[in-house]
PDB file of C-alpha atoms in Angstrom:
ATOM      1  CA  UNK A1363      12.689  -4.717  -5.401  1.00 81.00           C
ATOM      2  CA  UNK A1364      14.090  -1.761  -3.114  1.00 87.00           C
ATOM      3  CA  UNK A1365      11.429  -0.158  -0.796  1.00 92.00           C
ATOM      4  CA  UNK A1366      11.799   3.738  -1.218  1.00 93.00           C
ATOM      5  CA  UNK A1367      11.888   5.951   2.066  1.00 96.00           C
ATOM      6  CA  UNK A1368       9.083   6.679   0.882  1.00 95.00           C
ATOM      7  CA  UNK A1369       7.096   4.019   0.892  1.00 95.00           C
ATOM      8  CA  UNK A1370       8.829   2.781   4.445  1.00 97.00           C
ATOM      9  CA  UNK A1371       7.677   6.366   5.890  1.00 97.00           C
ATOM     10  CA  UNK A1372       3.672   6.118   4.820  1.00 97.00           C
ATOM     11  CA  UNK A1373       3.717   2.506   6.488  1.00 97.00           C
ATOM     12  CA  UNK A1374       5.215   4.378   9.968  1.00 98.00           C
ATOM     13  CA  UNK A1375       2.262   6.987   9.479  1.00 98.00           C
ATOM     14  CA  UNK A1376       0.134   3.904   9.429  1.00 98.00           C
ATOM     15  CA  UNK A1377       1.970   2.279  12.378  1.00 98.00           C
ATOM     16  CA  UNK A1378       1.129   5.434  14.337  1.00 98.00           C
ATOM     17  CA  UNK A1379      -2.140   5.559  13.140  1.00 98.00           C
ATOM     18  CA  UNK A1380      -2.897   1.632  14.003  1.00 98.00           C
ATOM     19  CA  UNK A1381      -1.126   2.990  18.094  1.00 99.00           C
ATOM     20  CA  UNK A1382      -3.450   5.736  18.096  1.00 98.00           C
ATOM     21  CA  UNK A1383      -6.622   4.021  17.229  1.00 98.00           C
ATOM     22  CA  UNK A1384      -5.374   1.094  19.635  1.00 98.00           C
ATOM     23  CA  UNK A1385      -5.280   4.116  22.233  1.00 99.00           C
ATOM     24  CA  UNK A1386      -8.779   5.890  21.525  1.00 98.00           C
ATOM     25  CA  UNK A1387     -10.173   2.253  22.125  1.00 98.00           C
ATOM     26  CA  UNK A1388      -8.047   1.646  25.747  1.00 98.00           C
ATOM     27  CA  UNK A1389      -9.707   4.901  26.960  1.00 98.00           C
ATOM     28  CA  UNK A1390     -13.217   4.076  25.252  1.00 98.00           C
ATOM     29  CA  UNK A1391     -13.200   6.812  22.724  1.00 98.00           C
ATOM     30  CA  UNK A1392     -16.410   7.297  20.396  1.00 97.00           C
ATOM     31  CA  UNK A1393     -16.939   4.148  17.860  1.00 97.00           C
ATOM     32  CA  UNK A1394     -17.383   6.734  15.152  1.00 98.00           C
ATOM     33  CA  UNK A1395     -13.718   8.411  16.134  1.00 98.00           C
ATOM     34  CA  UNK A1396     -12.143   4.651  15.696  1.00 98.00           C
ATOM     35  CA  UNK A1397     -13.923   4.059  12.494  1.00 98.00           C
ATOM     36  CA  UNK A1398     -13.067   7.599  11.580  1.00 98.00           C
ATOM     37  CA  UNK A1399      -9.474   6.659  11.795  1.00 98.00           C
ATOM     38  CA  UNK A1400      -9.160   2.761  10.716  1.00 98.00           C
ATOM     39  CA  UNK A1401     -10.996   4.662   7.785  1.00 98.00           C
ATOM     40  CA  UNK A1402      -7.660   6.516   7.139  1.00 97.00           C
ATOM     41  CA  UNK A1403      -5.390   4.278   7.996  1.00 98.00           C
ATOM     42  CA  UNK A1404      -7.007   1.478   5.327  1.00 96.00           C
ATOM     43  CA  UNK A1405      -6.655   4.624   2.802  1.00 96.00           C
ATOM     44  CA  UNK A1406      -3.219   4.880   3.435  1.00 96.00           C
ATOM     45  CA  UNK A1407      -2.219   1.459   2.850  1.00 96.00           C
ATOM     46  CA  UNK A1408      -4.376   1.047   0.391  1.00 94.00           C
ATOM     47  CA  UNK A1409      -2.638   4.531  -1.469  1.00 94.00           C
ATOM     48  CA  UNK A1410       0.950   2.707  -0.185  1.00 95.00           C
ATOM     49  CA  UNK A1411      -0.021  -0.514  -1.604  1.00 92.00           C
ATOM     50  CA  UNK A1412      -0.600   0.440  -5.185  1.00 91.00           C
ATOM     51  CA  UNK A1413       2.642   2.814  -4.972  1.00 92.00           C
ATOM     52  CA  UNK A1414       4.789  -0.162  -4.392  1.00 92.00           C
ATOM     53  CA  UNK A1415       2.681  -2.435  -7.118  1.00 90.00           C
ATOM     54  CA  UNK A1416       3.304   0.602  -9.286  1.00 89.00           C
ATOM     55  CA  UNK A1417       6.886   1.170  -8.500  1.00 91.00           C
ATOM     56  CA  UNK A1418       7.478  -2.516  -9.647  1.00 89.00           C
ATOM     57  CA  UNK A1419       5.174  -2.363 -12.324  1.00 89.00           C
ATOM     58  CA  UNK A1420       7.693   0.296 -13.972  1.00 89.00           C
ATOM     59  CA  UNK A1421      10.819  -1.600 -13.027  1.00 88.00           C
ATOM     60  CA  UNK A1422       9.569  -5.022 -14.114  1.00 88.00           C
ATOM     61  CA  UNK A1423       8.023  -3.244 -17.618  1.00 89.00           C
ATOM     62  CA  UNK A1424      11.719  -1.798 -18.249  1.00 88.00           C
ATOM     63  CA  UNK A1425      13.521  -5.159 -17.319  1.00 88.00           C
ATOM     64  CA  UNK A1426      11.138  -6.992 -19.811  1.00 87.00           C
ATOM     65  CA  UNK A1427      11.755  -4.543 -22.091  1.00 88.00           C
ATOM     66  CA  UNK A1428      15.666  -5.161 -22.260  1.00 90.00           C
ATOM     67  CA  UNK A1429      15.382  -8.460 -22.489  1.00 90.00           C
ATOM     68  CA  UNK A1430      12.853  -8.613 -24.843  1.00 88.00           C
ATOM     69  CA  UNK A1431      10.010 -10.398 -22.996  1.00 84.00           C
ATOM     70  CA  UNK A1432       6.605  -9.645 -23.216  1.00 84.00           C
ATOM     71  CA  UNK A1433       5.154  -6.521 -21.378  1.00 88.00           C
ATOM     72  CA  UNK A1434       1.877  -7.743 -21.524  1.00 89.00           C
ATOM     73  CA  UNK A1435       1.788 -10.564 -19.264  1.00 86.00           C
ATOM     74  CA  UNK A1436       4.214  -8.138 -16.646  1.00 86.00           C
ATOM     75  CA  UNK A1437       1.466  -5.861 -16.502  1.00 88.00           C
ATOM     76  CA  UNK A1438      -1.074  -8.175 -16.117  1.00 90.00           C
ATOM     77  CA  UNK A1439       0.269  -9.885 -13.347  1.00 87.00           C
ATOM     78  CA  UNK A1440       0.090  -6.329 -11.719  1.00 87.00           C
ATOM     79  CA  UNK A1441      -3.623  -5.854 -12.299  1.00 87.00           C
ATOM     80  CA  UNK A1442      -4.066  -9.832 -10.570  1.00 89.00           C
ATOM     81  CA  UNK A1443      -1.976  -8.754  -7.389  1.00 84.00           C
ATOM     82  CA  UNK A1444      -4.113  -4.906  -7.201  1.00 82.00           C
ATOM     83  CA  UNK A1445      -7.413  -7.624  -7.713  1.00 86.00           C
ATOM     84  CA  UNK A1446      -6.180 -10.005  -5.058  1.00 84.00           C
ATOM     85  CA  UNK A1447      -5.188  -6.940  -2.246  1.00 79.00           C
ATOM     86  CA  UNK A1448      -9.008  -6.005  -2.550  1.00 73.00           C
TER      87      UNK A1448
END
């Protein structure tokens, strides 16, 4: 599968998020402020994570497709990996 810029640019947001939060704690910022943020940054991978399940979901549908396979169990094995990253 190729990784969009995209997708490589929300997971350096996250990176940045993960330095900040690592930051606030070092200098004993408010527990609410860190949960504030590791609140975000699990949203954003979360919101990256199904953008790259549904990036391949749409590639591996059209390969299937072409070759005549079944779509079905493609898509299902989509839904198991969104299941398991929960």
């Amino acid at each position: 599968m190729k990784y969009d810029d995209d997708m490589k640019r929300r997971l350096r947001r996250a990176e940045g998020q993960v330095r900040g939060v690592l930051k606030m704690m070092e200098e004993g910022k408010n527990c609410k402020d860190v949960v504030s943020q590791l609140s975000a940054i699990r949203s954003a991978v979360d919101k990256t994570m199904a953008l790259v399940v549904a990036v391949n979901l749409e590639q591996c549908i059209l390969d299937e497709r072409e070759n005549g396979g079944d779509t079905n169990k493609v898509v299902q094995e989509a839904v198991e990996l969104l299941i398991k990253s929960r």
